[in-house]
mmCIF file of C-alpha atoms in Angstrom:
data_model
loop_
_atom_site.group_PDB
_atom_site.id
_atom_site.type_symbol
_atom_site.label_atom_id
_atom_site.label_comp_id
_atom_site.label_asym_id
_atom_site.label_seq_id
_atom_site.Cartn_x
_atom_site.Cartn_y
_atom_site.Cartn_z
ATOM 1 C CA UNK A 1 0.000 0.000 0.000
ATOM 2 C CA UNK A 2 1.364 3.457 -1.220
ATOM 3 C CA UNK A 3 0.762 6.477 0.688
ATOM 4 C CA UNK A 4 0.980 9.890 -0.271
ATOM 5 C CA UNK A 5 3.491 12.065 0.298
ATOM 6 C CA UNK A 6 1.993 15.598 0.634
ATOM 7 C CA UNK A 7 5.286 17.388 -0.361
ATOM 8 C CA UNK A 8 5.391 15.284 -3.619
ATOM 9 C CA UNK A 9 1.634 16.177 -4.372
ATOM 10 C CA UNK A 10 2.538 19.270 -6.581
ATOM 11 C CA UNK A 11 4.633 16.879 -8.869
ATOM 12 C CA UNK A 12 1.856 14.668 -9.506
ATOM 13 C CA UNK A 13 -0.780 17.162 -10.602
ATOM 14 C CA UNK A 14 -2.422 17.270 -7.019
ATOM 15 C CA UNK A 15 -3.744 21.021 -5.814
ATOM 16 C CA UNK A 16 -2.398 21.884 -2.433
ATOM 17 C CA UNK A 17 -1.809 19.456 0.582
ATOM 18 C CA UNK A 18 -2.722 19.893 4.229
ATOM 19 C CA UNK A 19 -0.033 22.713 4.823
ATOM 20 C CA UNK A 20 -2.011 24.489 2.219
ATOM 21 C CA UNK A 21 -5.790 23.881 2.718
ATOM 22 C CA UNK A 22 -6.000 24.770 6.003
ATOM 23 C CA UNK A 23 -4.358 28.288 4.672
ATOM 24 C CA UNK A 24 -7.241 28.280 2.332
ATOM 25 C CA UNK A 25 -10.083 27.431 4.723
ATOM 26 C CA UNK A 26 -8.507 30.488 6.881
ATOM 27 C CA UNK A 27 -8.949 32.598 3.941
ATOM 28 C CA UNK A 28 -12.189 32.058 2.747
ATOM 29 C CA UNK A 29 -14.008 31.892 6.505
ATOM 30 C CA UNK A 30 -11.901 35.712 6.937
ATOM 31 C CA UNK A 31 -13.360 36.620 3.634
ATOM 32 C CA UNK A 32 -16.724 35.570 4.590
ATOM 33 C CA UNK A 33 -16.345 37.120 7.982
ATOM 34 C CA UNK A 34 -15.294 40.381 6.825
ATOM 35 C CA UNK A 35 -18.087 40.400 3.999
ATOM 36 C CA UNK A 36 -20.642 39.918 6.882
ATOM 37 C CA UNK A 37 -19.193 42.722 9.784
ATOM 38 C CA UNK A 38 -20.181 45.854 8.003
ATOM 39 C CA UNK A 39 -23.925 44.321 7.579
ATOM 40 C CA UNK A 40 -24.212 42.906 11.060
ATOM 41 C CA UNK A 41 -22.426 46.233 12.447
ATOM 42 C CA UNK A 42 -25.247 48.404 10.584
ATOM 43 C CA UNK A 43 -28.399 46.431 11.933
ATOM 44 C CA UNK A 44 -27.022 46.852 15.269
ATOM 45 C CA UNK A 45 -29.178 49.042 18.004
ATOM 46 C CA UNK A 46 -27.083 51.797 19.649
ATOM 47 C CA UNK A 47 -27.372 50.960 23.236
ATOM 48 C CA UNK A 48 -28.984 54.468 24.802
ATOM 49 C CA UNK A 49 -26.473 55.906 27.029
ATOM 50 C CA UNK A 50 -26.701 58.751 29.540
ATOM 51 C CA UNK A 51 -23.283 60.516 30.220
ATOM 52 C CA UNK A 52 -22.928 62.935 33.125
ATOM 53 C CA UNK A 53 -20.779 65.359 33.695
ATOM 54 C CA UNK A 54 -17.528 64.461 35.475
ATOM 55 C CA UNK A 55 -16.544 65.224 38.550
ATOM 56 C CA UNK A 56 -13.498 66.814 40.702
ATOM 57 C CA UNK A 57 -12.599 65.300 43.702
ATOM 58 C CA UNK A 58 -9.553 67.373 44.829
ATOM 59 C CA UNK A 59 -7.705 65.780 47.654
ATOM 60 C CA UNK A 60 -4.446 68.093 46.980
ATOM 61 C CA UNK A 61 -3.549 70.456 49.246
ATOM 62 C CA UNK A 62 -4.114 73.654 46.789
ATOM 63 C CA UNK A 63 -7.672 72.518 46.829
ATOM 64 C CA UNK A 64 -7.915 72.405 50.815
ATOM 65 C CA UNK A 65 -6.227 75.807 50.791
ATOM 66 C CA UNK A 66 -7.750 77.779 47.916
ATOM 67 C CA UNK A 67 -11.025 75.619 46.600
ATOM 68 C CA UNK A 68 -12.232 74.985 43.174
ATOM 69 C CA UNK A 69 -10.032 75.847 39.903
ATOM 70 C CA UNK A 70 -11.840 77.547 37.471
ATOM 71 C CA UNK A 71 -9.724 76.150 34.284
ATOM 72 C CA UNK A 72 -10.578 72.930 36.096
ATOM 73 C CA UNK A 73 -14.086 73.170 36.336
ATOM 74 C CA UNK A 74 -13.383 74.104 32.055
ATOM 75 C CA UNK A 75 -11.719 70.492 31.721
ATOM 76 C CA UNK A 76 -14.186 69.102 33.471
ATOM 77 C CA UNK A 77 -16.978 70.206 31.105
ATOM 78 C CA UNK A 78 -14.125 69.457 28.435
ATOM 79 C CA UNK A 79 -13.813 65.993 28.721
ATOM 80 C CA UNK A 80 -17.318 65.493 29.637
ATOM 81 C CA UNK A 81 -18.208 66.362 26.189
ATOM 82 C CA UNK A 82 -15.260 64.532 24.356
ATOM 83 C CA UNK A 83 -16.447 61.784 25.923
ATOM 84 C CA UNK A 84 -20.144 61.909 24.485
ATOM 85 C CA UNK A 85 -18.447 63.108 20.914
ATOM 86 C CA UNK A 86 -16.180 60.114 21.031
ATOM 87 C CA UNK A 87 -19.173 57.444 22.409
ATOM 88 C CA UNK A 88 -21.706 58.587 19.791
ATOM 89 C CA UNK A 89 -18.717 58.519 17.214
ATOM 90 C CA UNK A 90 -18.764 55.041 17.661
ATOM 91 C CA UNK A 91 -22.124 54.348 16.504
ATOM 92 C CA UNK A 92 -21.839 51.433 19.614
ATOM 93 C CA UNK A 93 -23.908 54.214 21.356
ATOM 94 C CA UNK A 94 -26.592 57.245 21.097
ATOM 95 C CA UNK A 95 -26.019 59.611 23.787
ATOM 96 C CA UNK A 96 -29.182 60.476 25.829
ATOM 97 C CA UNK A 97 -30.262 64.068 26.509
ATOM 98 C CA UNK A 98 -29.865 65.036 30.434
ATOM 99 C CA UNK A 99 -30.683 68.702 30.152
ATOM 100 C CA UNK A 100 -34.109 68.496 30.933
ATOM 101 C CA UNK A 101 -32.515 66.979 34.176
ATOM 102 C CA UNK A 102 -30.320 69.399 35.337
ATOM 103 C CA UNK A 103 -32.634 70.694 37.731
ATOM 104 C CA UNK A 104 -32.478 67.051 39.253
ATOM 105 C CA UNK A 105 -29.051 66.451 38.238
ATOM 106 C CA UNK A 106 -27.780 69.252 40.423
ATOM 107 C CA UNK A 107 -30.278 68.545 43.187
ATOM 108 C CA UNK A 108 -28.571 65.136 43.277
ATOM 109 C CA UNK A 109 -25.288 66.904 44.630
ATOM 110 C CA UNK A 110 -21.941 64.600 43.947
ATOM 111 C CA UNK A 111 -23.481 61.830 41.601
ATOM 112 C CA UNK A 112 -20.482 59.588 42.985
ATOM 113 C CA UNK A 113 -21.923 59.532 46.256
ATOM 114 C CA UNK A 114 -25.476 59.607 45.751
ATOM 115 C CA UNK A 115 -26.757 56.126 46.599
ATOM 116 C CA UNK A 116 -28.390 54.989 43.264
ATOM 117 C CA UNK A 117 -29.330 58.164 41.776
ATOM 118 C CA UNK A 118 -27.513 58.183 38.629
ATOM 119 C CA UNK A 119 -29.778 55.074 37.272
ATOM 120 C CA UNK A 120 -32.459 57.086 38.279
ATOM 121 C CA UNK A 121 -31.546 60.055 36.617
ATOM 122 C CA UNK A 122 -30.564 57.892 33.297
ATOM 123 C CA UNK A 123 -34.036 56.081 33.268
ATOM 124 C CA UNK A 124 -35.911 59.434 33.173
ATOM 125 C CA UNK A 125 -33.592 59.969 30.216
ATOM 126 C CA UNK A 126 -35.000 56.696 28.831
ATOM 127 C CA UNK A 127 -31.174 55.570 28.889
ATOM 128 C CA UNK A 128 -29.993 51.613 28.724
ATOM 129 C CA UNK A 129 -26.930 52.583 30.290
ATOM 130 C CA UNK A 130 -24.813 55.509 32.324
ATOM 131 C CA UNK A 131 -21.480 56.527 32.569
ATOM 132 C CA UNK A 132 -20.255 58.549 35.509
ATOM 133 C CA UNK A 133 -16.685 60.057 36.070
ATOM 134 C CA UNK A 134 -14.151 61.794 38.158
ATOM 135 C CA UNK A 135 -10.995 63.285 38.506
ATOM 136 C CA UNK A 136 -9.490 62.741 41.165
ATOM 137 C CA UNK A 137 -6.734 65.398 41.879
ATOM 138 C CA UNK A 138 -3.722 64.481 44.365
ATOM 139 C CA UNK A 139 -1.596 66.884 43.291
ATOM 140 C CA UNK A 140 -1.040 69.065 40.080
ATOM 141 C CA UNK A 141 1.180 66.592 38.769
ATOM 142 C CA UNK A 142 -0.682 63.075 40.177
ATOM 143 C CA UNK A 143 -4.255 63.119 38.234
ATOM 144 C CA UNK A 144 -6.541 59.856 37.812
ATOM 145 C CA UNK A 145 -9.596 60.107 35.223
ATOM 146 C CA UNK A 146 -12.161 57.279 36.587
ATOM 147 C CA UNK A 147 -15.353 56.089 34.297
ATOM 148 C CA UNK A 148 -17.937 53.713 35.883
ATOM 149 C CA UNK A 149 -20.834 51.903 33.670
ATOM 150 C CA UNK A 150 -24.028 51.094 35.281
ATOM 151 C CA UNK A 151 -26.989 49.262 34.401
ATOM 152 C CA UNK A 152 -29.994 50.829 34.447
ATOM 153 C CA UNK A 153 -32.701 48.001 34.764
ATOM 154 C CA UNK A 154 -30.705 46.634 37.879
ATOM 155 C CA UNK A 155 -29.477 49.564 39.316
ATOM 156 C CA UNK A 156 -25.677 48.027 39.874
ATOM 157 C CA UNK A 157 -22.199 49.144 38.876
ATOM 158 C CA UNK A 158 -21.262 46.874 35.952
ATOM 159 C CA UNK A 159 -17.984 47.889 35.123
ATOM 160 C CA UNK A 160 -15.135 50.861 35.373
ATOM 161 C CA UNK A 161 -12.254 52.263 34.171
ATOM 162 C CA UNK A 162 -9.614 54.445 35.027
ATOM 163 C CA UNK A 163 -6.024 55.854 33.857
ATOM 164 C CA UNK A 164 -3.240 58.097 35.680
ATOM 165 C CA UNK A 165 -2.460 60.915 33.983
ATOM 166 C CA UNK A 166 0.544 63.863 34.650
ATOM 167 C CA UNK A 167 -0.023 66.981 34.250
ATOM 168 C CA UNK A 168 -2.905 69.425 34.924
ATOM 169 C CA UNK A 169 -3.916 70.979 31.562
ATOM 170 C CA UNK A 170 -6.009 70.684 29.007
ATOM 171 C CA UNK A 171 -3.786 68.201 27.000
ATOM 172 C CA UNK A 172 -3.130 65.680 30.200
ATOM 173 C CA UNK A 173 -6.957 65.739 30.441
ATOM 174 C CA UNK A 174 -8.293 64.813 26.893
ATOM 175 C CA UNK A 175 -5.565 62.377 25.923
ATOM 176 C CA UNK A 176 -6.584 60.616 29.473
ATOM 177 C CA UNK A 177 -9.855 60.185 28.256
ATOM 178 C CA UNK A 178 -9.170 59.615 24.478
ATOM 179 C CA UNK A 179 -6.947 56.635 26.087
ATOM 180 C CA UNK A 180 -9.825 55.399 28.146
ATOM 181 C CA UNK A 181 -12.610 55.673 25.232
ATOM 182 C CA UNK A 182 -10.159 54.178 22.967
ATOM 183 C CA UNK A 183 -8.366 51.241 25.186
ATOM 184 C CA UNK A 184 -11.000 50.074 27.406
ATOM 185 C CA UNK A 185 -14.710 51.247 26.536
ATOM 186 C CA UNK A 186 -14.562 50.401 23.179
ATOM 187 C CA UNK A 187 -11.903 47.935 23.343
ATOM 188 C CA UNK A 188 -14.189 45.193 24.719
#
């Protein structure tokens, strides 16, 4: 009994061997697969989001002494709207409308410490899902950018994020959350 020798297959007239149709199955089932994405990308829902407005909590010393920054209270409001921009860029997400809430949403005081209000707040939106955030300040070098996801049908924390950052300006700030929007929310 005679048995093939794959290597020798091209010499007798025989297409490909096993070192080359599994290459071809790989191939065809990417082709396919990357035929299908844009479709299946397109029929997908946006899940309804409701983004607040981060927060500052300053633990640095300059804080204690002199109180609230105005340019920082400017980056907050910054990145609170790159972050929408960069969510609804996605087209994973449309971004809710919270300014019929304000009155609420500043009632609420520190949304990071309110007990359960923010899924409140994001159901009244009609939202799926809400993203809160701070800044927490140590110093004016030592920064951290925080982002927590909740679920609004439970009412629970379902996920967060956060990144260091150095350096208090405007630049520090975005490129924190660029690397957050970029690396971990839409990254999973």
């Amino acid at each position: 009994m005679m048995q093939l020798d794959w290597r020798r297959s091209g010499a007798l007239g025989v297409a490909g061997g096993p070192e080359k149709r599994p290459r071809r199955l790989r191939v065809w089932a990417a082709l396919l697969l990357f035929s299908l994405a844009p479709w299946t990308a397109a029929t997908a829902e946006p899940v309804k989001l409701a983004v607040f407005d981060f927060e500052l909590i300053d633990t640095s010393l300059e804080g204690e002494v002199s109180g609230p920054r105005e340019d920082e209270q400017n980056r907050l409001q910054m990145i609170s709207d790159l972050l929408r921009t960069k969510l609804a860029e996605s087209g994973r997400y449309s971004i809710a409308d919270l300014s019929p809430l304000n009155e609420k949403i500043d009632g609420a005081g520190y949304l990071y410490n309110c007990n359960g209000c923010v899924t409140d707040l994001a159901a009244a939106a009609g939202a799926e899902q809400a993203i809160t955030g701070t800044v927490q300040k140590v110093s004016n070098l030592i920064l951290n950018i925080n982002v927590y996801l909740w679920d609004v049908k439970t009412g629970e924390q379902t996920g967060g994020t956060s990144v260091d950052i150095r350096g208090n300006t405007d630049e520090s700030w975005s490129r924190g959350v660029s690397y957050l929007v970029r690396n971990r929310i839409l990254a999973q």
